[in-house]
Amino acid sequence: MISLSLPSPASSPSSLKPSNHSRHKISSVRPPENISFESLKNRVIRHADVGHAEEAISTLDLMSRANLTPDLTTYSVLLKSCIRTRNFELGRVVHSRLTESRLELDTVVLNSLISLYSKCGDWGKAEEIFSSMDETRDLVSWSAMISCYAHNGLNLEAVLIFFEMVEFGEWPNEFCFSAAIRACSNREYARIGLVIFGFLMKTGYFESDVCVGCALIDLFVKGFGDLELALKVFDEMPVKNSVSWTLMITRFTQMGSPRDAIGLFLDMIIAGYVPDRFTFSSCLSACSELGLLSIGHQLHTWVVKTGLCLDVCVGCSLVDMYAKSTVDGSMDDSRKAFDRMSNHNVMSWTAIITGYVQNGGRDNEAIELYCRMISEGRVKPNHFTFAALLKACGNLFNPRLGEQIYGHAVKFGLSPVNCVGNSLISMYTKSDRMEDARKAFEFLFEKNLVSYNTLVDGYARNSDSDEAFELFNQIENSNIGVDAFTFASLLSGAASIGAVGKGEQIHARLLKAGFESNISICNALISMYTRCGNIEAGFQVFNEMEGRNVISWTSIITGFAKHGFAEKALELFNQMLDSSIKPNEVTYIAVLSACSHAGLIDEGWRHFDSMFKEHRIRPRMEHYACMVDILGRSGFLNKAIKFINSMPYTADALVWRTLLSACRIHNNTEIGKHAAEMILKQDPNDPAAHVLLSNLYASTGQWENAAKIRKDMKERSLVKEAGCSWIEIANKVHKFYVGDTKHPEAKEIYEELDELAMKIKEMGYVPDTNFVLHEVEEERKEQYLFQHSEKIALAYGLISTAKPKPIRIFKNLRVCGDCHTAMKYASVATGREIVVRDSNRFHHIKEGMCSCKDYW
DNA sequence: GTAGGGTTAG
């Protein structure tokens, strides 16, 4: 973890601050007598053209000192150059010099000024100049102003001034049309866009002007989401150029048709148009989207040949493509592409930072790069940068670092930007800091659907379904609207606490809202039903789906694996391969855990070997842990140790914890002790290791050692996650802790429990006091056993539900061995089916048998 | 003097 000393953005080099050109020293050197007005004027222009702002201004001042007063043309040319080179700071200086010069500004200069302020985002200033013009404004002034509004997101203003102009008696030209249509290229104003489209068709501009065609393409894509119509416009455009081709390619990629985008690119090349930096950039994004690194490589070679790889825009796409690729080592290729770029802007920095964050577990490197970016001080971060950084802090479970970074966002004035605030909320929810998340939510400048969804997801993730639903009701009653994300979050919330009733309610509501064919939602439904214990319903959703992706398959395979139907899980895995769906890392975790739950050692090895050989998926720590589990559960503890020592990386706590659990099942204190020591070496405060080790000693009767560990835990003030079980009755979740008497029906519950104890003892049940983890007398031990939370939940289930409904119990930790035995007897004694979901898997207990075959 | 194409939080 990084102990952060973030460079302070305030102490960064002055280039981050707006520099004040009026402070620049005026050269005290007098110009030689013989230098002419023309040569100085040309020098100003030359400096401006190559972006030497300070020199241009110095020369301008030199002219004044030599009594060669610059004329309006000098200013005008300089201004245009500033706009062309996007040197807005210099443009502002030129404007102030113009004002000081008391020259009378003509329409051309004023139009340039409107354009200058439009482009640097100062639309108020542009508006001011436009208003001051009155009779002198011409068609260019109007179109500059329309486009200024459109460019700055003031769509309504753009539309209004367009019609105002028409009313004023001006006939719009192609510039006005394309700007006005651009202002309508969104869901809100799309219909007005159609009106303008109708007007446009009375002119000849659609046929003659490429820009107008491009604006129309975007009207249909962004305004109506209709790629087909956009393509029709494109096809009917009599004049095309590289920009219009590139626009179409880009929109296809963005609208989720990267394959068509690549096809269009080939058409473009065949038609003889020359691709430029934007074209390559877009095609590289399409490859990234498709996961087609082979074409990406070819494009990479091409841009290297043309020299375009040095361009920031192309470089960004290369960085992004390699970062998003799942091919081994491609993140390093991404970094190489970044390092090779000749200069960087916010986008390239953000692309590489985002790459490290999204490409699994390199969040620290993302933070380090940000530090470098800030200390170099040439480029200012933007809201995208902060969104990525806050996500990194969330992944690192380091909200304190996130707060420091958020402090930077505040200093850069980016804290009111929606996605920065939303990222902050998300970061807090990942570290279970729901109160801080709520505060950040309330503090938001503007709450949008993402803000709500993030918080809903946070509550759901933290098993607070009441808050999640409360918020959901708020969303439903507002005009924010719900989307697939909202439903998916709620479903995963219901899944995590096993609230199938709530899950069914959401299912009904999403059907009503028309989300039933959304693939992500269906995947969430599969996962909700299977995690809530209803594997049949999950399988039904899976079977009824139209298009299934790798997540759908993985969800159902995981479902069957967790329910102990290993054969079915593996059968589905084979079906998945047959339907040419490529498995991913998660799929293999499901497959290997299926083998583990069913004790299929050979099959496990076979899949473990084939994941890299056949699918180029390098086993992660989790996969090694699955193999350790397979070996350990089957009692091959020495083989498991050997396997751990042969791993290509140092085993982490997860692997050792897996081995430790196996040692507990097979009562092997020697290896267990070693495993626990290895865990504590890496994480001395790991409460789970302490507990497991103490349990191990307790279960083999080494009470002294067990007590020592407990004492050590107390001294370190480690808190073990309290064991608890819950059950959903009539859409309400009832939660029980050990010996819990807080429930309003506690009396009835304990009476039922006593009766059940008697019944099953008569049937031959013998309490297994090895599972009592305190050193007390035998008789007390039995009492303790009957206060376990899962037994209390079972008793409550028995008195509040009737046959033939199965009783579904959920437990946050693994189910206790004695409870497991007791439940098998209870299933016979009561004739009820009992389903228990523990932290690891499902147990379907029926007629005295459990689906786990007592192997878990 | 006015117009078009690339990163996006859950």
PDB file of N, CA and C (backbone and C1' of nucleotides) in Angstrom, chain A residues 80 111 138 143 241 251 276 347 419 453, chain B:
ATOM      1  N   LYS A  80      -6.476  35.446 -35.624  1.00  0.00           N
ATOM      2  CA  LYS A  80      -6.840  34.237 -36.363  1.00  0.00           C
ATOM      3  C   LYS A  80      -5.835  33.123 -36.088  1.00  0.00           C
ATOM      4  N   ASN A 111     -16.071  39.112 -35.314  1.00  0.00           N
ATOM      5  CA  ASN A 111     -16.439  37.702 -35.539  1.00  0.00           C
ATOM      6  C   ASN A 111     -15.342  36.767 -35.035  1.00  0.00           C
ATOM      7  N   ASP A 138     -23.237  40.211 -39.370  1.00  0.00           N
ATOM      8  CA  ASP A 138     -23.562  39.606 -40.655  1.00  0.00           C
ATOM      9  C   ASP A 138     -23.821  38.109 -40.482  1.00  0.00           C
ATOM     10  N   SER A 143     -23.816  32.789 -37.468  1.00  0.00           N
ATOM     11  CA  SER A 143     -23.443  31.369 -37.434  1.00  0.00           C
ATOM     12  C   SER A 143     -22.380  31.115 -36.371  1.00  0.00           C
ATOM     13  N   ASN A 241     -15.888  12.808 -47.460  1.00  0.00           N
ATOM     14  CA  ASN A 241     -14.452  12.999 -47.264  1.00  0.00           C
ATOM     15  C   ASN A 241     -13.985  12.120 -46.098  1.00  0.00           C
ATOM     16  N   ARG A 251     -19.042   6.311 -34.955  1.00  0.00           N
ATOM     17  CA  ARG A 251     -20.370   6.083 -34.381  1.00  0.00           C
ATOM     18  C   ARG A 251     -20.706   4.589 -34.333  1.00  0.00           C
ATOM     19  N   ASP A 276      -6.834   9.321 -41.525  1.00  0.00           N
ATOM     20  CA  ASP A 276      -5.970  10.216 -40.762  1.00  0.00           C
ATOM     21  C   ASP A 276      -5.914   9.772 -39.303  1.00  0.00           C
ATOM     22  N   MET A 347      -5.555  13.503 -22.011  1.00  0.00           N
ATOM     23  CA  MET A 347      -6.150  12.237 -22.449  1.00  0.00           C
ATOM     24  C   MET A 347      -5.169  11.085 -22.384  1.00  0.00           C
ATOM     25  N   CYS A 419     -19.167  13.115 -12.383  1.00  0.00           N
ATOM     26  CA  CYS A 419     -18.550  11.794 -12.287  1.00  0.00           C
ATOM     27  C   CYS A 419     -17.466  11.742 -11.221  1.00  0.00           C
ATOM     28  N   ASN A 453     -27.745   5.036  -8.462  1.00  0.00           N
ATOM     29  CA  ASN A 453     -27.370   3.633  -8.673  1.00  0.00           C
ATOM     30  C   ASN A 453     -26.150   3.243  -7.849  1.00  0.00           C
TER      31      ASN A 453
ATOM     32  P    DG B   1      -9.619  34.389 -42.254  1.00  0.00           P
ATOM     33  O5'  DG B   1     -10.916  34.574 -41.349  1.00  0.00           O
ATOM     34  C5'  DG B   1     -10.710  34.704 -39.950  1.00  0.00           C
ATOM     35  C4'  DG B   1     -12.046  34.978 -39.336  1.00  0.00           C
ATOM     36  C3'  DG B   1     -13.009  33.802 -39.422  1.00  0.00           C
ATOM     37  O3'  DG B   1     -12.787  32.935 -38.340  1.00  0.00           O
ATOM     38  C1'  DG B   1     -14.097  35.838 -39.966  1.00  0.00           C
ATOM     39  P    DT B   2     -12.953  31.458 -38.577  1.00  0.00           P
ATOM     40  O5'  DT B   2     -14.517  31.229 -38.507  1.00  0.00           O
ATOM     41  C5'  DT B   2     -15.248  31.594 -37.310  1.00  0.00           C
ATOM     42  C4'  DT B   2     -16.671  31.150 -37.461  1.00  0.00           C
ATOM     43  C3'  DT B   2     -16.831  29.676 -37.769  1.00  0.00           C
ATOM     44  O3'  DT B   2     -16.864  28.976 -36.559  1.00  0.00           O
ATOM     45  C1'  DT B   2     -18.293  30.992 -39.120  1.00  0.00           C
ATOM     46  P    DA B   3     -15.914  27.755 -36.372  1.00  0.00           P
ATOM     47  O5'  DA B   3     -16.838  26.637 -37.010  1.00  0.00           O
ATOM     48  C5'  DA B   3     -18.086  26.309 -36.380  1.00  0.00           C
ATOM     49  C4'  DA B   3     -18.662  25.082 -37.037  1.00  0.00           C
ATOM     50  C3'  DA B   3     -17.723  23.872 -37.027  1.00  0.00           C
ATOM     51  O3'  DA B   3     -17.914  23.173 -35.811  1.00  0.00           O
ATOM     52  C1'  DA B   3     -18.793  24.123 -39.130  1.00  0.00           C
ATOM     53  P    DG B   4     -16.826  22.254 -35.329  1.00  0.00           P
ATOM     54  O5'  DG B   4     -17.152  20.862 -36.029  1.00  0.00           O
ATOM     55  C5'  DG B   4     -18.468  20.309 -36.027  1.00  0.00           C
ATOM     56  C4'  DG B   4     -18.420  18.989 -36.762  1.00  0.00           C
ATOM     57  C3'  DG B   4     -17.268  18.085 -36.316  1.00  0.00           C
ATOM     58  O3'  DG B   4     -17.729  17.284 -35.241  1.00  0.00           O
ATOM     59  C1'  DG B   4     -17.416  18.150 -38.688  1.00  0.00           C
ATOM     60  P    DG B   5     -16.835  17.038 -34.078  1.00  0.00           P
ATOM     61  O5'  DG B   5     -16.299  15.578 -34.363  1.00  0.00           O
ATOM     62  C5'  DG B   5     -17.183  14.491 -34.660  1.00  0.00           C
ATOM     63  C4'  DG B   5     -16.331  13.321 -35.113  1.00  0.00           C
ATOM     64  C3'  DG B   5     -15.310  12.876 -34.081  1.00  0.00           C
ATOM     65  O3'  DG B   5     -15.788  11.677 -33.482  1.00  0.00           O
ATOM     66  C1'  DG B   5     -14.290  13.157 -36.226  1.00  0.00           C
ATOM     67  P    DG B   6     -15.887  11.604 -31.995  1.00  0.00           P
ATOM     68  O5'  DG B   6     -14.451  11.074 -31.660  1.00  0.00           O
ATOM     69  C5'  DG B   6     -14.303   9.681 -31.342  1.00  0.00           C
ATOM     70  C4'  DG B   6     -13.050   9.466 -30.573  1.00  0.00           C
ATOM     71  C3'  DG B   6     -13.100   9.763 -29.075  1.00  0.00           C
ATOM     72  O3'  DG B   6     -13.678   8.664 -28.389  1.00  0.00           O
ATOM     73  C1'  DG B   6     -11.063  10.476 -30.022  1.00  0.00           C
ATOM     74  P    DT B   7     -14.506   8.978 -27.103  1.00  0.00           P
ATOM     75  O5'  DT B   7     -13.705   8.525 -25.825  1.00  0.00           O
ATOM     76  C5'  DT B   7     -12.590   7.646 -25.875  1.00  0.00           C
ATOM     77  C4'  DT B   7     -11.903   7.655 -24.519  1.00  0.00           C
ATOM     78  C3'  DT B   7     -12.828   7.516 -23.334  1.00  0.00           C
ATOM     79  O3'  DT B   7     -12.707   6.176 -22.859  1.00  0.00           O
ATOM     80  C1'  DT B   7     -11.145   9.173 -22.956  1.00  0.00           C
ATOM     81  P    DT B   8     -13.687   5.714 -21.767  1.00  0.00           P
ATOM     82  O5'  DT B   8     -13.962   7.018 -20.873  1.00  0.00           O
ATOM     83  C5'  DT B   8     -13.736   7.025 -19.480  1.00  0.00           C
ATOM     84  C4'  DT B   8     -14.924   7.675 -18.791  1.00  0.00           C
ATOM     85  C3'  DT B   8     -16.103   6.729 -18.625  1.00  0.00           C
ATOM     86  O3'  DT B   8     -15.988   6.177 -17.333  1.00  0.00           O
ATOM     87  C1'  DT B   8     -16.824   8.886 -19.369  1.00  0.00           C
ATOM     88  P    DA B   9     -17.033   5.030 -16.924  1.00  0.00           P
ATOM     89  O5'  DA B   9     -17.066   5.124 -15.355  1.00  0.00           O
ATOM     90  C5'  DA B   9     -15.963   5.634 -14.620  1.00  0.00           C
ATOM     91  C4'  DA B   9     -16.528   6.251 -13.353  1.00  0.00           C
ATOM     92  C3'  DA B   9     -17.623   5.395 -12.710  1.00  0.00           C
ATOM     93  O3'  DA B   9     -17.055   4.522 -11.744  1.00  0.00           O
ATOM     94  C1'  DA B   9     -18.339   7.660 -12.946  1.00  0.00           C
ATOM     95  P    DG B  10     -17.444   3.003 -11.841  1.00  0.00           P
ATOM     96  O5'  DG B  10     -18.960   2.993 -11.435  1.00  0.00           O
ATOM     97  C5'  DG B  10     -19.329   3.373 -10.108  1.00  0.00           C
ATOM     98  C4'  DG B  10     -20.753   2.924  -9.899  1.00  0.00           C
ATOM     99  C3'  DG B  10     -20.942   1.423 -10.088  1.00  0.00           C
ATOM    100  O3'  DG B  10     -21.640   0.871  -9.002  1.00  0.00           O
ATOM    101  C1'  DG B  10     -22.433   2.627 -11.490  1.00  0.00           C
TER     102       DG B  10
END
